[in-house]
Amino acid sequence: MRKVIWLLLISMSSVAYAGDNVPTVDEMQAWWQKNSAEKINFLDQDIRAIHLRNGEVAYLVSISVFDRGRNDFFQTALVRPSLAEVRSLEGTIVKDVADVVDLANDNVSEVIVKSSGSGQGSEMGERGIVQFDGWEPVILREISFSNDSGYIGLDFHSSSDDVTWEFVDLDGDGAKDLVETHVVKEDDVVKSKQINRFVFKDNKFISYTQ
């Protein structure tokens, strides 16, 4: 089984934590209950402000959903105060939020996310970079991963695919671009390393070879 150790390097300090205008837990609960009878808990210590593609200010908040299995208990919800509405992002790549950035400085947020399942010491899923068009996450970059570092067994040999994302300005246009590094290991010994570079243009990552 392949294992990924995920390393995320963000070379900018634009983490978009929510400020004073974040909705209260009571408001979010009321908005949630307009469309769902399912009981959830808002983890309001983990909430981030984002800008949708239309410039609207919204919030991503971690939630716990009662009466769910272990892999589905924790989720992320999108809160849109302008609509007084909250929806779970279940079924999308947005299960966990690692960071929020604005690569093009255009007041549209890029969100670094993960969706995964785990069991018996292993984890697998997808990691991605998305924007939001209304309620829908638009995937700009996506990578599958797996991680079996927690597995213990006789004659067990681990393998890993380490992925590092670093955001830097590659072409001098003022926008942050993507440097993506893949390191493959077997039993913690590096077997291969590949670095790919992409410029960020018109909401797309385009291969960059200069």
PDB file of C-alpha atoms in Angstrom:
ATOM      1  CA  MET A   1       0.000   0.000   0.000  1.00  0.00           C
ATOM      2  CA  ARG A   2       1.272   3.457  -0.832  1.00  0.00           C
ATOM      3  CA  LYS A   3       1.582   6.051   1.893  1.00  0.00           C
ATOM      4  CA  VAL A   4       1.456   9.805   1.561  1.00  0.00           C
ATOM      5  CA  ILE A   5       2.842  12.121   4.164  1.00  0.00           C
ATOM      6  CA  TRP A   6       1.240  15.440   3.401  1.00  0.00           C
ATOM      7  CA  LEU A   7       3.356  18.541   3.898  1.00  0.00           C
ATOM      8  CA  LEU A   8       1.847  21.930   3.099  1.00  0.00           C
ATOM      9  CA  LEU A   9       4.122  24.960   2.937  1.00  0.00           C
ATOM     10  CA  ILE A  10       2.379  28.299   2.525  1.00  0.00           C
ATOM     11  CA  SER A  11       4.865  31.144   2.013  1.00  0.00           C
ATOM     12  CA  MET A  12       2.301  33.828   2.691  1.00  0.00           C
ATOM     13  CA  SER A  13       0.575  35.063   5.830  1.00  0.00           C
ATOM     14  CA  SER A  14      -2.944  35.566   4.417  1.00  0.00           C
ATOM     15  CA  VAL A  15      -4.739  32.943   6.517  1.00  0.00           C
ATOM     16  CA  ALA A  16      -8.364  34.071   6.434  1.00  0.00           C
ATOM     17  CA  TYR A  17      -9.629  33.499   9.920  1.00  0.00           C
ATOM     18  CA  ALA A  18     -13.013  35.021  10.619  1.00  0.00           C
ATOM     19  CA  GLY A  19     -13.185  38.432  12.229  1.00  0.00           C
ATOM     20  CA  ASP A  20     -15.796  40.228  14.280  1.00  0.00           C
ATOM     21  CA  ASN A  21     -18.564  39.802  11.684  1.00  0.00           C
ATOM     22  CA  VAL A  22     -18.734  36.017  11.875  1.00  0.00           C
ATOM     23  CA  PRO A  23     -22.272  34.753  12.565  1.00  0.00           C
ATOM     24  CA  THR A  24     -22.942  33.424  16.037  1.00  0.00           C
ATOM     25  CA  VAL A  25     -23.492  29.739  16.721  1.00  0.00           C
ATOM     26  CA  ASP A  26     -27.169  30.465  17.450  1.00  0.00           C
ATOM     27  CA  GLU A  27     -27.552  32.174  14.068  1.00  0.00           C
ATOM     28  CA  MET A  28     -25.865  29.317  12.238  1.00  0.00           C
ATOM     29  CA  GLN A  29     -27.994  26.734  14.035  1.00  0.00           C
ATOM     30  CA  ALA A  30     -31.159  28.617  13.056  1.00  0.00           C
ATOM     31  CA  TRP A  31     -30.066  28.850   9.425  1.00  0.00           C
ATOM     32  CA  TRP A  32     -29.156  25.139   9.385  1.00  0.00           C
ATOM     33  CA  GLN A  33     -32.515  24.123  10.822  1.00  0.00           C
ATOM     34  CA  LYS A  34     -34.338  25.934   8.014  1.00  0.00           C
ATOM     35  CA  ASN A  35     -33.377  23.086   5.660  1.00  0.00           C
ATOM     36  CA  SER A  36     -32.383  20.144   7.854  1.00  0.00           C
ATOM     37  CA  ALA A  37     -33.626  18.347  10.957  1.00  0.00           C
ATOM     38  CA  GLU A  38     -30.272  16.587  11.424  1.00  0.00           C
ATOM     39  CA  LYS A  39     -28.532  17.467  14.682  1.00  0.00           C
ATOM     40  CA  ILE A  40     -25.085  19.012  14.346  1.00  0.00           C
ATOM     41  CA  ASN A  41     -22.604  20.856  16.498  1.00  0.00           C
ATOM     42  CA  PHE A  42     -20.730  23.902  15.186  1.00  0.00           C
ATOM     43  CA  LEU A  43     -17.050  23.923  16.138  1.00  0.00           C
ATOM     44  CA  ASP A  44     -16.880  27.695  16.125  1.00  0.00           C
ATOM     45  CA  GLN A  45     -13.210  27.760  17.125  1.00  0.00           C
ATOM     46  CA  ASP A  46     -12.450  26.489  13.605  1.00  0.00           C
ATOM     47  CA  ILE A  47     -14.087  28.946  11.209  1.00  0.00           C
ATOM     48  CA  ARG A  48     -12.543  30.805   8.287  1.00  0.00           C
ATOM     49  CA  ALA A  49     -13.763  33.682   6.156  1.00  0.00           C
ATOM     50  CA  ILE A  50     -13.622  33.226   2.377  1.00  0.00           C
ATOM     51  CA  HIS A  51     -14.636  35.176  -0.710  1.00  0.00           C
ATOM     52  CA  LEU A  52     -16.697  33.340  -3.311  1.00  0.00           C
ATOM     53  CA  ARG A  53     -16.109  33.886  -7.028  1.00  0.00           C
ATOM     54  CA  ASN A  54     -18.775  36.596  -7.040  1.00  0.00           C
ATOM     55  CA  GLY A  55     -17.022  38.448  -4.198  1.00  0.00           C
ATOM     56  CA  GLU A  56     -19.564  37.408  -1.569  1.00  0.00           C
ATOM     57  CA  VAL A  57     -18.164  36.925   1.942  1.00  0.00           C
ATOM     58  CA  ALA A  58     -18.918  33.477   3.348  1.00  0.00           C
ATOM     59  CA  TYR A  59     -17.510  31.214   6.053  1.00  0.00           C
ATOM     60  CA  LEU A  60     -16.231  27.662   6.258  1.00  0.00           C
ATOM     61  CA  VAL A  61     -16.867  26.092   9.649  1.00  0.00           C
ATOM     62  CA  SER A  62     -16.111  22.652  11.037  1.00  0.00           C
ATOM     63  CA  ILE A  63     -19.144  20.706  12.231  1.00  0.00           C
ATOM     64  CA  SER A  64     -19.756  17.408  13.954  1.00  0.00           C
ATOM     65  CA  VAL A  65     -22.783  15.439  12.811  1.00  0.00           C
ATOM     66  CA  PHE A  66     -24.538  13.236  15.328  1.00  0.00           C
ATOM     67  CA  ASP A  67     -25.489   9.641  14.513  1.00  0.00           C
ATOM     68  CA  ARG A  68     -22.783   9.274  11.862  1.00  0.00           C
ATOM     69  CA  GLY A  69     -19.931   6.813  11.506  1.00  0.00           C
ATOM     70  CA  ARG A  70     -16.386   7.753  12.467  1.00  0.00           C
ATOM     71  CA  ASN A  71     -15.358   8.763   8.954  1.00  0.00           C
ATOM     72  CA  ASP A  72     -18.408  11.003   8.485  1.00  0.00           C
ATOM     73  CA  PHE A  73     -18.706  12.471  11.984  1.00  0.00           C
ATOM     74  CA  PHE A  74     -16.584  15.566  11.259  1.00  0.00           C
ATOM     75  CA  GLN A  75     -17.451  17.646   8.211  1.00  0.00           C
ATOM     76  CA  THR A  76     -17.230  21.194   6.900  1.00  0.00           C
ATOM     77  CA  ALA A  77     -20.190  23.488   6.287  1.00  0.00           C
ATOM     78  CA  LEU A  78     -20.460  26.590   4.119  1.00  0.00           C
ATOM     79  CA  VAL A  79     -22.162  29.526   5.833  1.00  0.00           C
ATOM     80  CA  ARG A  80     -23.594  32.298   3.649  1.00  0.00           C
ATOM     81  CA  PRO A  81     -24.897  35.157   5.815  1.00  0.00           C
ATOM     82  CA  SER A  82     -26.214  37.029   2.755  1.00  0.00           C
ATOM     83  CA  LEU A  83     -28.688  34.155   2.253  1.00  0.00           C
ATOM     84  CA  ALA A  84     -29.074  33.306   5.955  1.00  0.00           C
ATOM     85  CA  GLU A  85     -28.308  29.707   5.020  1.00  0.00           C
ATOM     86  CA  VAL A  86     -25.889  26.910   5.986  1.00  0.00           C
ATOM     87  CA  ARG A  87     -25.158  23.724   4.035  1.00  0.00           C
ATOM     88  CA  SER A  88     -22.875  20.792   4.686  1.00  0.00           C
ATOM     89  CA  LEU A  89     -20.247  20.143   2.022  1.00  0.00           C
ATOM     90  CA  GLU A  90     -20.629  16.378   2.462  1.00  0.00           C
ATOM     91  CA  GLY A  91     -19.973  14.493  -0.747  1.00  0.00           C
ATOM     92  CA  THR A  92     -17.439  17.039  -2.018  1.00  0.00           C
ATOM     93  CA  ILE A  93     -13.679  17.202  -1.647  1.00  0.00           C
ATOM     94  CA  VAL A  94     -14.135  19.777   1.126  1.00  0.00           C
ATOM     95  CA  LYS A  95     -14.151  17.709   4.290  1.00  0.00           C
ATOM     96  CA  ASP A  96     -11.211  19.337   6.096  1.00  0.00           C
ATOM     97  CA  VAL A  97      -9.833  22.833   5.463  1.00  0.00           C
ATOM     98  CA  ALA A  98      -6.080  23.291   5.763  1.00  0.00           C
ATOM     99  CA  ASP A  99      -5.747  26.920   4.705  1.00  0.00           C
ATOM    100  CA  VAL A 100      -7.284  29.843   2.819  1.00  0.00           C
ATOM    101  CA  VAL A 101      -5.237  32.037   0.459  1.00  0.00           C
ATOM    102  CA  ASP A 102      -5.776  34.600  -2.312  1.00  0.00           C
ATOM    103  CA  LEU A 103      -3.172  33.675  -4.914  1.00  0.00           C
ATOM    104  CA  ALA A 104      -4.103  36.269  -7.554  1.00  0.00           C
ATOM    105  CA  ASN A 105      -4.901  39.083  -5.092  1.00  0.00           C
ATOM    106  CA  ASP A 106      -8.312  39.362  -6.766  1.00  0.00           C
ATOM    107  CA  ASN A 107     -10.538  38.994  -3.700  1.00  0.00           C
ATOM    108  CA  VAL A 108     -11.393  35.393  -4.613  1.00  0.00           C
ATOM    109  CA  SER A 109     -10.266  32.749  -2.129  1.00  0.00           C
ATOM    110  CA  GLU A 110      -8.374  29.572  -2.936  1.00  0.00           C
ATOM    111  CA  VAL A 111      -9.010  26.954  -0.264  1.00  0.00           C
ATOM    112  CA  ILE A 112      -6.632  24.076   0.470  1.00  0.00           C
ATOM    113  CA  VAL A 113      -8.775  21.085   1.426  1.00  0.00           C
ATOM    114  CA  LYS A 114      -8.825  17.356   2.070  1.00  0.00           C
ATOM    115  CA  SER A 115     -11.375  14.552   1.930  1.00  0.00           C
ATOM    116  CA  SER A 116     -10.356  11.190   3.356  1.00  0.00           C
ATOM    117  CA  GLY A 117     -11.347   8.031   5.167  1.00  0.00           C
ATOM    118  CA  SER A 118      -9.295   5.949   7.568  1.00  0.00           C
ATOM    119  CA  GLY A 119      -9.200   2.591   9.273  1.00  0.00           C
ATOM    120  CA  GLN A 120      -6.766   0.083  10.772  1.00  0.00           C
ATOM    121  CA  GLY A 121      -3.916   2.575  10.751  1.00  0.00           C
ATOM    122  CA  SER A 122      -4.303   3.703   7.160  1.00  0.00           C
ATOM    123  CA  GLU A 123      -5.784   6.790   5.531  1.00  0.00           C
ATOM    124  CA  MET A 124      -6.649   7.518   1.921  1.00  0.00           C
ATOM    125  CA  GLY A 125      -8.434  10.221   0.017  1.00  0.00           C
ATOM    126  CA  GLU A 126      -7.910  13.376  -1.990  1.00  0.00           C
ATOM    127  CA  ARG A 127      -6.320  16.739  -1.330  1.00  0.00           C
ATOM    128  CA  GLY A 128      -7.131  19.754  -3.428  1.00  0.00           C
ATOM    129  CA  ILE A 129      -7.177  23.467  -4.066  1.00  0.00           C
ATOM    130  CA  VAL A 130     -10.642  24.860  -4.731  1.00  0.00           C
ATOM    131  CA  GLN A 131     -12.591  28.050  -5.231  1.00  0.00           C
ATOM    132  CA  PHE A 132     -16.300  28.433  -4.499  1.00  0.00           C
ATOM    133  CA  ASP A 133     -18.880  29.290  -7.137  1.00  0.00           C
ATOM    134  CA  GLY A 134     -21.928  29.732  -4.943  1.00  0.00           C
ATOM    135  CA  TRP A 135     -22.373  26.497  -3.007  1.00  0.00           C
ATOM    136  CA  GLU A 136     -20.155  24.482  -5.350  1.00  0.00           C
ATOM    137  CA  PRO A 137     -16.437  23.956  -4.794  1.00  0.00           C
ATOM    138  CA  VAL A 138     -14.585  24.271  -8.108  1.00  0.00           C
ATOM    139  CA  ILE A 139     -11.506  22.033  -8.100  1.00  0.00           C
ATOM    140  CA  LEU A 140      -8.368  23.735  -9.420  1.00  0.00           C
ATOM    141  CA  ARG A 141      -5.904  21.018  -8.385  1.00  0.00           C
ATOM    142  CA  GLU A 142      -6.510  17.556  -6.919  1.00  0.00           C
ATOM    143  CA  ILE A 143      -4.197  14.747  -5.794  1.00  0.00           C
ATOM    144  CA  SER A 144      -5.096  11.325  -4.425  1.00  0.00           C
ATOM    145  CA  PHE A 145      -3.148  10.095  -1.435  1.00  0.00           C
ATOM    146  CA  SER A 146      -2.845   7.215   0.986  1.00  0.00           C
ATOM    147  CA  ASN A 147      -1.042   6.780   4.267  1.00  0.00           C
ATOM    148  CA  ASP A 148      -0.439   3.518   6.095  1.00  0.00           C
ATOM    149  CA  SER A 149       2.023   4.836   8.695  1.00  0.00           C
ATOM    150  CA  GLY A 150      -0.277   3.802  11.524  1.00  0.00           C
ATOM    151  CA  TYR A 151      -0.433   0.152  10.487  1.00  0.00           C
ATOM    152  CA  ILE A 152       1.459  -2.380  12.600  1.00  0.00           C
ATOM    153  CA  GLY A 153       2.055  -5.950  11.454  1.00  0.00           C
ATOM    154  CA  LEU A 154       4.637  -8.661  10.949  1.00  0.00           C
ATOM    155  CA  ASP A 155       7.052  -8.116   8.046  1.00  0.00           C
ATOM    156  CA  PHE A 156       5.377  -4.794   7.271  1.00  0.00           C
ATOM    157  CA  HIS A 157       7.178  -2.545   4.760  1.00  0.00           C
ATOM    158  CA  SER A 158       5.866   0.977   4.378  1.00  0.00           C
ATOM    159  CA  SER A 159       5.856   3.134   1.296  1.00  0.00           C
ATOM    160  CA  SER A 160       4.964   6.782   0.979  1.00  0.00           C
ATOM    161  CA  ASP A 161       4.278   9.500  -1.558  1.00  0.00           C
ATOM    162  CA  ASP A 162       5.066  12.838   0.060  1.00  0.00           C
ATOM    163  CA  VAL A 163       3.408  15.875  -1.516  1.00  0.00           C
ATOM    164  CA  THR A 164       4.549  19.405  -0.761  1.00  0.00           C
ATOM    165  CA  TRP A 165       2.750  22.477  -2.086  1.00  0.00           C
ATOM    166  CA  GLU A 166       4.536  25.815  -1.921  1.00  0.00           C
ATOM    167  CA  PHE A 167       3.066  29.050  -3.266  1.00  0.00           C
ATOM    168  CA  VAL A 168       5.571  31.503  -4.789  1.00  0.00           C
ATOM    169  CA  ASP A 169       5.570  34.037  -7.635  1.00  0.00           C
ATOM    170  CA  LEU A 170       7.295  32.175 -10.485  1.00  0.00           C
ATOM    171  CA  ASP A 171       6.806  34.627 -13.367  1.00  0.00           C
ATOM    172  CA  GLY A 172       6.952  38.018 -11.635  1.00  0.00           C
ATOM    173  CA  ASP A 173       3.325  39.009 -12.236  1.00  0.00           C
ATOM    174  CA  GLY A 174       2.522  39.499  -8.540  1.00  0.00           C
ATOM    175  CA  ALA A 175       0.336  36.382  -8.268  1.00  0.00           C
ATOM    176  CA  LYS A 176       1.367  33.376  -6.216  1.00  0.00           C
ATOM    177  CA  ASP A 177       2.013  30.263  -8.306  1.00  0.00           C
ATOM    178  CA  LEU A 178       2.411  26.605  -7.368  1.00  0.00           C
ATOM    179  CA  VAL A 179       5.542  24.537  -6.788  1.00  0.00           C
ATOM    180  CA  GLU A 180       4.507  20.916  -6.261  1.00  0.00           C
ATOM    181  CA  THR A 181       6.996  18.325  -5.013  1.00  0.00           C
ATOM    182  CA  HIS A 182       6.431  14.559  -4.985  1.00  0.00           C
ATOM    183  CA  VAL A 183       8.806  12.378  -2.986  1.00  0.00           C
ATOM    184  CA  VAL A 184       8.350   8.603  -3.105  1.00  0.00           C
ATOM    185  CA  LYS A 185       9.810   6.566  -0.243  1.00  0.00           C
ATOM    186  CA  GLU A 186      10.031   2.931   0.746  1.00  0.00           C
ATOM    187  CA  ASP A 187      10.675   2.295   4.440  1.00  0.00           C
ATOM    188  CA  ASP A 188      11.637   5.992   4.773  1.00  0.00           C
ATOM    189  CA  VAL A 189      14.267   5.721   2.008  1.00  0.00           C
ATOM    190  CA  VAL A 190      13.803   8.217  -0.842  1.00  0.00           C
ATOM    191  CA  LYS A 191      13.284   6.388  -4.137  1.00  0.00           C
ATOM    192  CA  SER A 192      12.306   9.300  -6.376  1.00  0.00           C
ATOM    193  CA  LYS A 193      11.667  13.024  -6.264  1.00  0.00           C
ATOM    194  CA  GLN A 194       9.835  15.133  -8.834  1.00  0.00           C
ATOM    195  CA  ILE A 195       9.179  18.884  -8.799  1.00  0.00           C
ATOM    196  CA  ASN A 196       6.425  20.379 -10.965  1.00  0.00           C
ATOM    197  CA  ARG A 197       5.768  24.092 -11.369  1.00  0.00           C
ATOM    198  CA  PHE A 198       2.506  25.765 -12.363  1.00  0.00           C
ATOM    199  CA  VAL A 199       1.634  29.420 -12.919  1.00  0.00           C
ATOM    200  CA  PHE A 200      -1.792  30.581 -11.775  1.00  0.00           C
ATOM    201  CA  LYS A 201      -3.639  32.298 -14.642  1.00  0.00           C
ATOM    202  CA  ASP A 202      -7.387  32.878 -15.082  1.00  0.00           C
ATOM    203  CA  ASN A 203      -8.204  30.579 -12.158  1.00  0.00           C
ATOM    204  CA  LYS A 204      -6.147  27.709 -13.616  1.00  0.00           C
ATOM    205  CA  PHE A 205      -2.803  26.118 -12.809  1.00  0.00           C
ATOM    206  CA  ILE A 206      -0.780  25.966 -16.044  1.00  0.00           C
ATOM    207  CA  SER A 207       2.441  23.977 -16.384  1.00  0.00           C
ATOM    208  CA  TYR A 208       5.489  26.246 -16.187  1.00  0.00           C
ATOM    209  CA  THR A 209       8.840  25.120 -17.596  1.00  0.00           C
ATOM    210  CA  GLN A 210      11.087  28.195 -17.450  1.00  0.00           C
TER     211      GLN A 210
END
